[in-house]
Amino acid sequence: MRDPYEVLGVGRNADAATIKSAFRKLAKKLHPDANKNDPKTAQRFAEINTAYEILGEEAKRKAFDRGEIDAEGKPRFSGFEGFGRARGAGRAGPDFDGEQFSFGPGGFRHSRGRRGTGFDNIEDVLSGVFGSMSGGIRGQARGNVRGGFEPEDFETASSDVAVAVTITLAEAAKGGSRRVHLPTGKEVDVKIPAGLADGRQIRLKGLGLAGPGGVGDALITIRIAPHPFFKVDGADLRVDLPIALYEAVLGAKVRVPTLDGAVELNLPAGTSGGRTFRVRGKGMPAEGRKGDLYVTVQIVLPEKDDSGLDELMRDWRDRRPYDPRRDLK
């Protein structure tokens, strides 16, 4: 652990307001919610939190300046007093009693030791920095947490790590494997099962950080990138299919894209724009079956002016008028 003054970027003669301001700026910059794609910020955020636990509380700061505790808040000799003893070894050792952030399924979690250690001020700072995001964190007795972080017992919690991975729609439909870099520094090949929905998680046992309750897990959240023309609707897919005016009037066989390659669709004569056709079994895998593909046709006119089409439409208007909006009256 680096010198807390160095971590916060302040001098040893800095007053409390300067230290608090430095912490606020770094907390905004390094908060996990603002750096979801950068696992390195996890360590930096925890580091500035530890530094402020020491420098933000007058008694601990003086103890550090006197050399009585180290940069992690641990006593430098066994006879040192002034900090309560918490059961179990936390981040700051057996004599640590205060607050802790851990990287978990819902992002970062915040926990704290028993009251009376003088660390309430860090909660006020975090609440002021992040507002509703931190939920105005207020610690309770021994290990309870509130606010925007998930409840977690300080003495039994393991340290899970969370990573979001974006895959293509085709990968989600067919399954596959992705190499993922974890915040722990490890790289693992993650098997993605076919039909995995957006937002689902894959748990990798024992690949998290070591914590008071043992080694945590790695939680991989799957995100499906938007497709250029397919839209996901549960197990079904939807696509808009442009067709020519003459195909709509006369009928035609048209090619429709699917995730497995194009198929032919028979358009009956007199197909109106907006009509939807179902292509069975061309959707996403789901619970032992495959969804369907719903094709909605959109009539597209020629891009360039066509005098022949204009003349035909004028004749049609004059000789065969009809009102497609009659049901709206």
Coordinates of N, CA and C in Angstrom, one line a residue, residues 106-294:
G106 N -23.3 -6.7 -7.8 CA -24.0 -5.5 -8.2 C -23.0 -4.3 -8.3
G107 N -21.7 -4.6 -8.5 CA -20.7 -3.5 -8.6 C -19.9 -3.5 -7.3
F108 N -19.7 -2.3 -6.8 CA -18.9 -2.2 -5.6 C -19.8 -2.2 -4.4
R109 N -19.4 -2.9 -3.3 CA -20.1 -3.0 -2.1 C -19.4 -2.3 -1.0
H110 N -20.1 -1.8 0.0 CA -19.5 -1.0 1.0 C -19.9 -1.6 2.4
S111 N -18.9 -1.9 3.2 CA -19.2 -2.4 4.5 C -18.4 -1.7 5.6
R112 N -18.7 -1.8 6.8 CA -18.0 -1.1 7.9 C -18.0 -1.9 9.1
G113 N -17.0 -1.6 10.0 CA -16.9 -2.3 11.3 C -17.8 -1.6 12.3
R114 N -17.6 -1.9 13.6 CA -18.6 -1.3 14.6 C -18.3 0.1 14.8
R115 N -19.3 0.8 15.3 CA -19.3 2.2 15.5 C -18.2 2.6 16.6
G116 N -17.9 3.9 16.7 CA -17.0 4.4 17.7 C -15.6 4.5 17.2
T117 N -15.4 4.2 15.9 CA -14.0 4.3 15.4 C -13.8 5.7 14.7
G118 N -14.8 6.5 14.5 CA -14.6 7.8 14.0 C -14.7 7.8 12.5
F119 N -15.3 6.8 11.8 CA -15.2 6.8 10.3 C -16.5 7.3 9.7
D120 N -17.4 7.8 10.4 CA -18.7 8.3 9.8 C -18.5 9.3 8.8
N121 N -17.4 10.1 8.8 CA -17.2 11.2 7.9 C -17.0 10.7 6.5
I122 N -16.5 9.5 6.2 CA -16.3 9.0 4.9 C -17.6 8.8 4.2
E123 N -18.6 8.4 5.0 CA -20.0 8.1 4.4 C -20.6 9.5 4.0
D124 N -20.4 10.5 4.8 CA -20.9 11.8 4.4 C -20.3 12.3 3.1
V125 N -19.0 12.0 2.9 CA -18.3 12.5 1.7 C -18.8 11.7 0.5
L126 N -18.9 10.4 0.6 CA -19.4 9.6 -0.5 C -20.8 9.9 -0.8
S127 N -21.7 10.2 0.2 CA -23.0 10.6 -0.1 C -23.1 11.9 -0.8
G128 N -22.2 12.8 -0.5 CA -22.2 14.1 -1.1 C -21.7 14.0 -2.6
V129 N -20.7 13.1 -2.8 CA -20.1 12.9 -4.1 C -21.1 12.3 -5.1
F130 N -21.7 11.2 -4.6 CA -22.5 10.4 -5.5 C -24.0 10.5 -5.4
G131 N -24.5 11.2 -4.4 CA -25.9 11.5 -4.2 C -26.7 10.2 -4.1
S132 N -27.7 10.0 -5.0 CA -28.6 8.8 -4.9 C -27.8 7.6 -5.3
M133 N -26.7 7.7 -6.1 CA -26.0 6.6 -6.5 C -25.4 5.8 -5.3
S134 N -25.0 6.6 -4.3 CA -24.4 5.9 -3.1 C -25.5 5.8 -2.1
G135 N -26.7 6.4 -2.3 CA -27.8 6.3 -1.4 C -27.6 6.9 -0.1
G136 N -26.6 7.8 0.1 CA -26.3 8.3 1.4 C -26.0 7.3 2.4
I137 N -24.9 6.6 2.1 CA -24.5 5.4 2.9 C -24.5 5.7 4.4
R138 N -25.1 4.9 5.1 CA -25.1 5.0 6.6 C -24.8 3.7 7.2
G139 N -23.7 3.6 7.9 CA -23.3 2.3 8.5 C -24.1 2.0 9.7
Q140 N -24.3 0.7 10.0 CA -24.9 0.2 11.2 C -23.9 -0.5 12.0
A141 N -24.4 -1.3 13.0 CA -23.4 -2.1 13.8 C -22.8 -3.2 13.1
R142 N -21.6 -3.4 13.3 CA -20.7 -4.5 12.8 C -21.2 -5.1 11.5
G143 N -20.7 -4.5 10.4 CA -20.8 -5.1 9.1 C -22.0 -4.9 8.3
N144 N -23.1 -4.2 8.8 CA -24.2 -3.9 8.0 C -24.0 -2.8 7.0
V145 N -24.6 -2.8 5.9 CA -24.4 -1.7 4.9 C -25.7 -1.3 4.3
R146 N -25.8 0.0 3.9 CA -27.0 0.5 3.2 C -26.6 1.2 2.0
G147 N -27.6 2.0 1.4 CA -27.3 2.8 0.3 C -27.3 2.1 -1.0
G148 N -26.6 2.5 -2.0 CA -26.6 2.0 -3.4 C -25.9 0.6 -3.5
F149 N -25.3 0.2 -2.4 CA -24.5 -1.1 -2.4 C -25.3 -2.2 -1.8
E150 N -25.1 -3.4 -2.2 CA -25.9 -4.5 -1.7 C -25.5 -4.9 -0.3
P151 N -26.4 -5.3 0.6 CA -26.1 -5.7 1.9 C -25.1 -6.9 1.9
E152 N -24.1 -6.8 2.8 CA -23.1 -7.8 2.9 C -22.5 -7.8 4.3
D153 N -22.4 -9.0 4.9 CA -21.8 -9.1 6.2 C -20.3 -9.0 6.1
F154 N -19.8 -8.1 6.9 CA -18.3 -7.8 6.9 C -17.5 -9.1 7.2
E155 N -18.0 -9.9 8.1 CA -17.2 -11.0 8.6 C -17.2 -12.2 7.8
T156 N -18.3 -12.4 6.9 CA -18.4 -13.6 6.2 C -18.4 -13.4 4.7
A157 N -18.3 -12.1 4.2 CA -18.3 -11.8 2.8 C -17.1 -12.3 2.1
S158 N -17.3 -12.9 0.9 CA -16.2 -13.1 0.0 C -16.1 -12.0 -1.0
S159 N -15.1 -11.9 -1.8 CA -14.9 -10.8 -2.7 C -15.2 -11.3 -4.2
D160 N -16.4 -11.2 -4.6 CA -16.7 -11.5 -6.0 C -16.2 -10.3 -6.9
V161 N -15.9 -10.7 -8.1 CA -15.6 -9.7 -9.1 C -16.6 -9.7 -10.3
A162 N -16.9 -8.6 -10.9 CA -17.9 -8.6 -11.9 C -17.4 -8.0 -13.2
V163 N -17.7 -8.6 -14.3 CA -17.3 -8.1 -15.6 C -18.4 -8.2 -16.6
A164 N -18.6 -7.2 -17.4 CA -19.6 -7.2 -18.5 C -18.9 -7.6 -19.8
V165 N -19.5 -8.5 -20.6 CA -19.0 -8.9 -21.9 C -20.0 -8.7 -22.9
T166 N -19.7 -8.1 -24.0 CA -20.6 -7.8 -25.1 C -20.4 -8.8 -26.2
I167 N -21.5 -9.5 -26.6 CA -21.4 -10.5 -27.7 C -22.3 -10.1 -28.8
T168 N -22.2 -10.7 -30.0 CA -23.1 -10.5 -31.1 C -24.4 -11.3 -30.9
L169 N -25.4 -10.9 -31.7 CA -26.7 -11.7 -31.7 C -26.4 -13.1 -32.2
A170 N -25.6 -13.3 -33.2 CA -25.3 -14.6 -33.7 C -24.6 -15.5 -32.6
E171 N -23.7 -14.9 -31.9 CA -23.0 -15.6 -30.8 C -24.0 -16.0 -29.7
A172 N -25.0 -15.1 -29.4 CA -26.0 -15.4 -28.4 C -26.9 -16.6 -28.9
A173 N -27.2 -16.6 -30.2 CA -28.1 -17.7 -30.7 C -27.4 -19.0 -30.8
K174 N -26.1 -19.0 -31.2 CA -25.4 -20.3 -31.5 C -24.5 -20.7 -30.3
G175 N -24.2 -19.8 -29.4 CA -23.2 -20.1 -28.4 C -21.8 -19.9 -28.9
G176 N -20.9 -20.1 -28.0 CA -19.5 -20.0 -28.3 C -18.6 -19.8 -27.1
S177 N -17.4 -19.2 -27.3 CA -16.5 -19.0 -26.3 C -15.8 -17.6 -26.4
R178 N -15.6 -17.0 -25.3 CA -15.0 -15.7 -25.3 C -13.9 -15.6 -24.3
R179 N -12.7 -15.0 -24.6 CA -11.7 -14.9 -23.6 C -11.9 -13.6 -22.9
V180 N -11.9 -13.6 -21.6 CA -12.3 -12.5 -20.7 C -11.2 -12.2 -19.8
H181 N -10.8 -10.9 -19.7 CA -9.8 -10.4 -18.7 C -10.6 -10.0 -17.4
L182 N -10.2 -10.7 -16.3 CA -10.9 -10.4 -15.0 C -10.1 -9.3 -14.3
P183 N -10.8 -8.6 -13.4 CA -10.2 -7.5 -12.6 C -9.0 -8.1 -11.7
T184 N -9.0 -9.4 -11.5 CA -7.9 -10.0 -10.7 C -6.6 -10.1 -11.5
G185 N -6.7 -9.8 -12.9 CA -5.5 -9.9 -13.7 C -5.5 -11.2 -14.5
K186 N -6.4 -12.2 -14.2 CA -6.4 -13.4 -14.9 C -7.2 -13.3 -16.2
E187 N -6.9 -14.2 -17.1 CA -7.7 -14.3 -18.4 C -8.2 -15.7 -18.4
V188 N -9.5 -15.8 -18.7 CA -10.2 -17.1 -18.8 C -11.0 -17.2 -20.0
D189 N -11.2 -18.4 -20.5 CA -12.1 -18.6 -21.6 C -13.5 -19.0 -21.1
V190 N -14.5 -18.1 -21.4 CA -15.8 -18.3 -20.9 C -16.7 -18.9 -22.0
K191 N -17.3 -20.1 -21.6 CA -18.2 -20.7 -22.5 C -19.6 -20.1 -22.5
I192 N -20.1 -19.7 -23.6 CA -21.4 -19.0 -23.7 C -22.4 -20.0 -24.3
P193 N -23.4 -20.4 -23.5 CA -24.4 -21.3 -24.0 C -25.3 -20.7 -25.0
A194 N -25.8 -21.5 -26.0 CA -26.7 -21.0 -27.0 C -28.0 -20.5 -26.4
G195 N -28.5 -19.4 -26.9 CA -29.8 -18.9 -26.4 C -29.7 -18.0 -25.1
L196 N -28.5 -17.6 -24.7 CA -28.3 -16.8 -23.5 C -28.9 -15.4 -23.8
A197 N -29.8 -15.0 -22.8 CA -30.5 -13.7 -23.0 C -29.6 -12.5 -22.5
D198 N -29.9 -11.4 -23.0 CA -29.2 -10.2 -22.6 C -29.4 -9.9 -21.1
G199 N -28.3 -9.6 -20.4 CA -28.3 -9.3 -19.0 C -28.1 -10.6 -18.1
R200 N -28.1 -11.8 -18.7 CA -27.9 -13.0 -17.9 C -26.4 -13.1 -17.4
Q201 N -26.2 -13.8 -16.3 CA -24.9 -13.9 -15.7 C -24.4 -15.3 -15.7
I202 N -23.1 -15.4 -15.9 CA -22.4 -16.7 -15.8 C -21.4 -16.6 -14.6
R203 N -21.6 -17.5 -13.7 CA -20.7 -17.5 -12.5 C -19.6 -18.5 -12.6
L204 N -18.4 -18.0 -12.4 CA -17.2 -18.8 -12.4 C -16.7 -19.0 -11.0
K205 N -16.8 -20.1 -10.4 CA -16.5 -20.4 -9.0 C -15.0 -20.2 -8.8
G206 N -14.7 -19.5 -7.7 CA -13.3 -19.4 -7.2 C -12.4 -18.6 -8.0
L207 N -12.9 -17.7 -8.9 CA -12.0 -16.9 -9.7 C -12.1 -15.4 -9.3
G208 N -12.7 -15.2 -8.1 CA -12.7 -13.8 -7.6 C -11.5 -13.5 -6.7
L209 N -11.7 -12.5 -5.8 CA -10.6 -12.1 -4.9 C -10.7 -12.8 -3.6
A210 N -9.6 -12.9 -2.9 CA -9.7 -13.5 -1.5 C -10.3 -12.5 -0.6
G211 N -11.2 -13.0 0.3 CA -11.9 -12.1 1.2 C -12.0 -12.7 2.5
P212 N -12.7 -12.1 3.5 CA -12.8 -12.6 4.9 C -13.6 -14.0 4.8
G213 N -14.5 -14.2 3.9 CA -15.3 -15.4 3.8 C -14.7 -16.4 2.9
G214 N -13.5 -16.2 2.3 CA -12.9 -17.1 1.4 C -12.7 -16.4 0.0
V215 N -12.4 -17.3 -1.0 CA -12.2 -16.7 -2.3 C -13.6 -16.5 -3.0
G216 N -13.8 -15.4 -3.6 CA -15.0 -15.1 -4.3 C -15.1 -15.7 -5.7
D217 N -16.2 -15.4 -6.4 CA -16.4 -15.9 -7.7 C -16.3 -14.7 -8.7
A218 N -16.2 -15.1 -10.0 CA -16.3 -14.1 -11.1 C -17.7 -14.2 -11.7
L219 N -18.3 -13.0 -11.8 CA -19.7 -12.9 -12.4 C -19.6 -12.2 -13.7
I220 N -19.9 -13.0 -14.8 CA -19.8 -12.4 -16.1 C -21.2 -12.1 -16.6
T221 N -21.4 -10.8 -16.8 CA -22.7 -10.3 -17.3 C -22.7 -10.2 -18.8
I222 N -23.6 -10.9 -19.5 CA -23.6 -10.9 -20.9 C -24.5 -9.8 -21.5
R223 N -23.9 -9.0 -22.4 CA -24.7 -8.0 -23.1 C -24.7 -8.3 -24.6
I224 N -25.8 -8.2 -25.2 CA -25.9 -8.5 -26.6 C -25.9 -7.2 -27.4
A225 N -25.0 -7.1 -28.3 CA -24.9 -5.8 -29.1 C -26.1 -5.7 -30.0
P226 N -26.6 -4.5 -30.2 CA -27.7 -4.3 -31.2 C -27.3 -4.8 -32.6
H227 N -28.3 -5.4 -33.2 CA -28.1 -5.9 -34.6 C -28.5 -4.9 -35.6
P228 N -27.9 -4.9 -36.8 CA -28.3 -3.8 -37.8 C -29.8 -3.9 -38.2
F229 N -30.4 -5.1 -38.2 CA -31.8 -5.1 -38.6 C -32.7 -6.1 -37.8
F230 N -32.1 -7.0 -37.1 CA -32.9 -7.9 -36.3 C -33.2 -7.2 -34.9
K231 N -34.4 -7.4 -34.4 CA -34.8 -7.0 -33.1 C -35.2 -8.2 -32.3
V232 N -34.7 -8.3 -31.0 CA -35.0 -9.5 -30.2 C -36.3 -9.2 -29.4
D233 N -37.2 -10.2 -29.5 CA -38.5 -10.1 -28.7 C -38.7 -11.4 -28.0
G234 N -38.0 -11.6 -26.8 CA -38.0 -12.8 -26.1 C -37.2 -13.9 -26.9
A235 N -37.9 -15.0 -27.3 CA -37.2 -16.0 -28.1 C -37.4 -15.7 -29.6
D236 N -38.2 -14.7 -29.9 CA -38.5 -14.4 -31.3 C -37.6 -13.3 -31.8
L237 N -37.5 -13.2 -33.1 CA -36.8 -12.1 -33.8 C -37.7 -11.4 -34.7
R238 N -37.5 -10.1 -34.9 CA -38.4 -9.3 -35.8 C -37.5 -8.6 -36.8
V239 N -37.9 -8.4 -38.0 CA -37.2 -7.7 -39.0 C -38.1 -7.0 -39.9
D240 N -37.8 -5.8 -40.4 CA -38.5 -5.1 -41.4 C -37.9 -5.4 -42.7
L241 N -38.8 -5.8 -43.7 CA -38.3 -6.2 -45.0 C -38.8 -5.2 -46.1
P242 N -37.9 -4.5 -46.7 CA -38.4 -3.6 -47.8 C -38.8 -4.4 -49.0
I243 N -39.9 -4.0 -49.6 CA -40.4 -4.7 -50.9 C -40.8 -3.6 -51.9
A244 N -40.7 -3.9 -53.2 CA -41.1 -3.0 -54.2 C -42.6 -2.9 -54.4
L245 N -43.1 -1.8 -54.9 CA -44.5 -1.6 -55.1 C -45.1 -2.7 -56.0
Y246 N -44.4 -3.1 -57.0 CA -44.9 -4.2 -57.9 C -44.9 -5.5 -57.2
E247 N -44.0 -5.8 -56.3 CA -44.0 -7.0 -55.5 C -45.2 -7.1 -54.6
A248 N -45.6 -5.9 -54.0 CA -46.7 -5.9 -53.2 C -48.0 -6.1 -54.0
V249 N -48.1 -5.5 -55.2 CA -49.3 -5.6 -56.0 C -49.5 -7.0 -56.6
L250 N -48.4 -7.4 -57.2 CA -48.5 -8.7 -58.0 C -48.1 -9.9 -57.3
G251 N -47.5 -9.8 -56.1 CA -47.0 -10.9 -55.4 C -45.6 -11.3 -55.9
A252 N -44.8 -12.0 -55.0 CA -43.4 -12.3 -55.4 C -42.8 -13.3 -54.4
K253 N -41.7 -13.9 -54.8 CA -40.9 -14.6 -53.9 C -39.7 -13.7 -53.5
V254 N -39.6 -13.5 -52.2 CA -38.5 -12.6 -51.8 C -37.6 -13.3 -50.8
R255 N -36.3 -12.9 -50.8 CA -35.4 -13.5 -49.9 C -35.4 -12.7 -48.5
V256 N -35.4 -13.5 -47.5 CA -35.5 -12.9 -46.1 C -34.2 -13.3 -45.3
P257 N -33.5 -12.4 -44.7 CA -32.3 -12.8 -44.0 C -32.7 -13.5 -42.6
T258 N -32.0 -14.5 -42.2 CA -32.1 -15.1 -40.9 C -30.7 -15.2 -40.3
L259 N -30.6 -15.7 -39.1 CA -29.3 -15.9 -38.5 C -28.6 -17.1 -39.1
D260 N -29.4 -18.0 -39.8 CA -28.8 -19.2 -40.4 C -28.6 -19.0 -41.9
G261 N -28.8 -17.8 -42.4 CA -28.8 -17.7 -43.9 C -30.1 -17.3 -44.4
A262 N -30.2 -16.8 -45.6 CA -31.4 -16.3 -46.2 C -32.4 -17.4 -46.6
V263 N -33.7 -17.1 -46.4 CA -34.7 -18.1 -46.9 C -35.7 -17.3 -47.8
E264 N -36.5 -18.1 -48.5 CA -37.5 -17.4 -49.4 C -38.9 -17.3 -48.8
L265 N -39.5 -16.2 -49.0 CA -40.8 -16.0 -48.5 C -41.8 -15.7 -49.6
N266 N -42.9 -16.3 -49.7 CA -43.9 -16.1 -50.7 C -44.8 -15.0 -50.3
L267 N -44.7 -13.9 -51.1 CA -45.6 -12.8 -50.8 C -46.9 -12.9 -51.7
P268 N -48.1 -13.0 -51.1 CA -49.2 -13.1 -52.0 C -49.5 -11.7 -52.7
A269 N -50.2 -11.8 -53.8 CA -50.6 -10.5 -54.5 C -51.5 -9.7 -53.6
G270 N -51.3 -8.4 -53.7 CA -52.1 -7.5 -52.9 C -51.6 -7.4 -51.5
T271 N -50.3 -7.6 -51.2 CA -49.8 -7.4 -49.9 C -49.6 -6.0 -49.5
S272 N -50.3 -5.6 -48.4 CA -50.2 -4.2 -48.0 C -48.9 -4.0 -47.1
G273 N -48.4 -2.8 -47.1 CA -47.3 -2.4 -46.3 C -47.7 -2.5 -44.8
G274 N -46.8 -3.1 -44.0 CA -47.0 -3.3 -42.6 C -47.5 -4.7 -42.2
R275 N -47.8 -5.5 -43.3 CA -48.3 -6.8 -43.0 C -47.1 -7.7 -42.5
T276 N -47.4 -8.5 -41.5 CA -46.3 -9.3 -40.9 C -46.5 -10.8 -41.2
F277 N -45.4 -11.5 -41.6 CA -45.4 -12.9 -41.8 C -44.5 -13.6 -40.8
R278 N -44.9 -14.8 -40.5 CA -44.1 -15.6 -39.5 C -43.3 -16.7 -40.2
V279 N -42.0 -16.7 -40.0 CA -41.1 -17.8 -40.5 C -40.8 -18.7 -39.3
R280 N -41.3 -19.9 -39.2 CA -41.2 -20.7 -38.0 C -39.7 -21.2 -37.8
G281 N -39.3 -21.2 -36.5 CA -38.0 -21.8 -36.2 C -36.8 -21.0 -36.5
K282 N -37.0 -19.8 -36.9 CA -35.8 -18.9 -37.3 C -35.5 -17.8 -36.2
G283 N -36.0 -18.1 -35.0 CA -35.7 -17.2 -33.9 C -34.5 -17.6 -33.1
M284 N -34.6 -17.4 -31.7 CA -33.5 -17.7 -30.8 C -33.9 -19.0 -30.1
P285 N -32.8 -19.8 -29.7 CA -33.1 -21.0 -28.9 C -33.6 -20.6 -27.6
A286 N -34.6 -21.4 -27.1 CA -35.1 -21.1 -25.7 C -35.8 -22.4 -25.2
E287 N -35.3 -22.9 -24.1 CA -36.0 -24.0 -23.4 C -36.3 -25.2 -24.3
G288 N -35.4 -25.7 -25.1 CA -35.6 -26.8 -25.9 C -36.3 -26.6 -27.2
R289 N -36.6 -25.4 -27.5 CA -37.2 -25.0 -28.8 C -36.6 -23.8 -29.4
K290 N -37.0 -23.4 -30.6 CA -36.5 -22.2 -31.2 C -37.7 -21.3 -31.5
G291 N -37.4 -20.0 -31.2 CA -38.4 -19.0 -31.5 C -38.6 -18.8 -33.0
D292 N -39.5 -17.9 -33.4 CA -39.8 -17.6 -34.8 C -39.3 -16.3 -35.2
L293 N -39.3 -16.1 -36.5 CA -38.9 -14.8 -37.1 C -40.1 -14.2 -37.7
Y294 N -40.4 -12.9 -37.3 CA -41.6 -12.2 -37.7 C -41.1 -11.1 -38.7

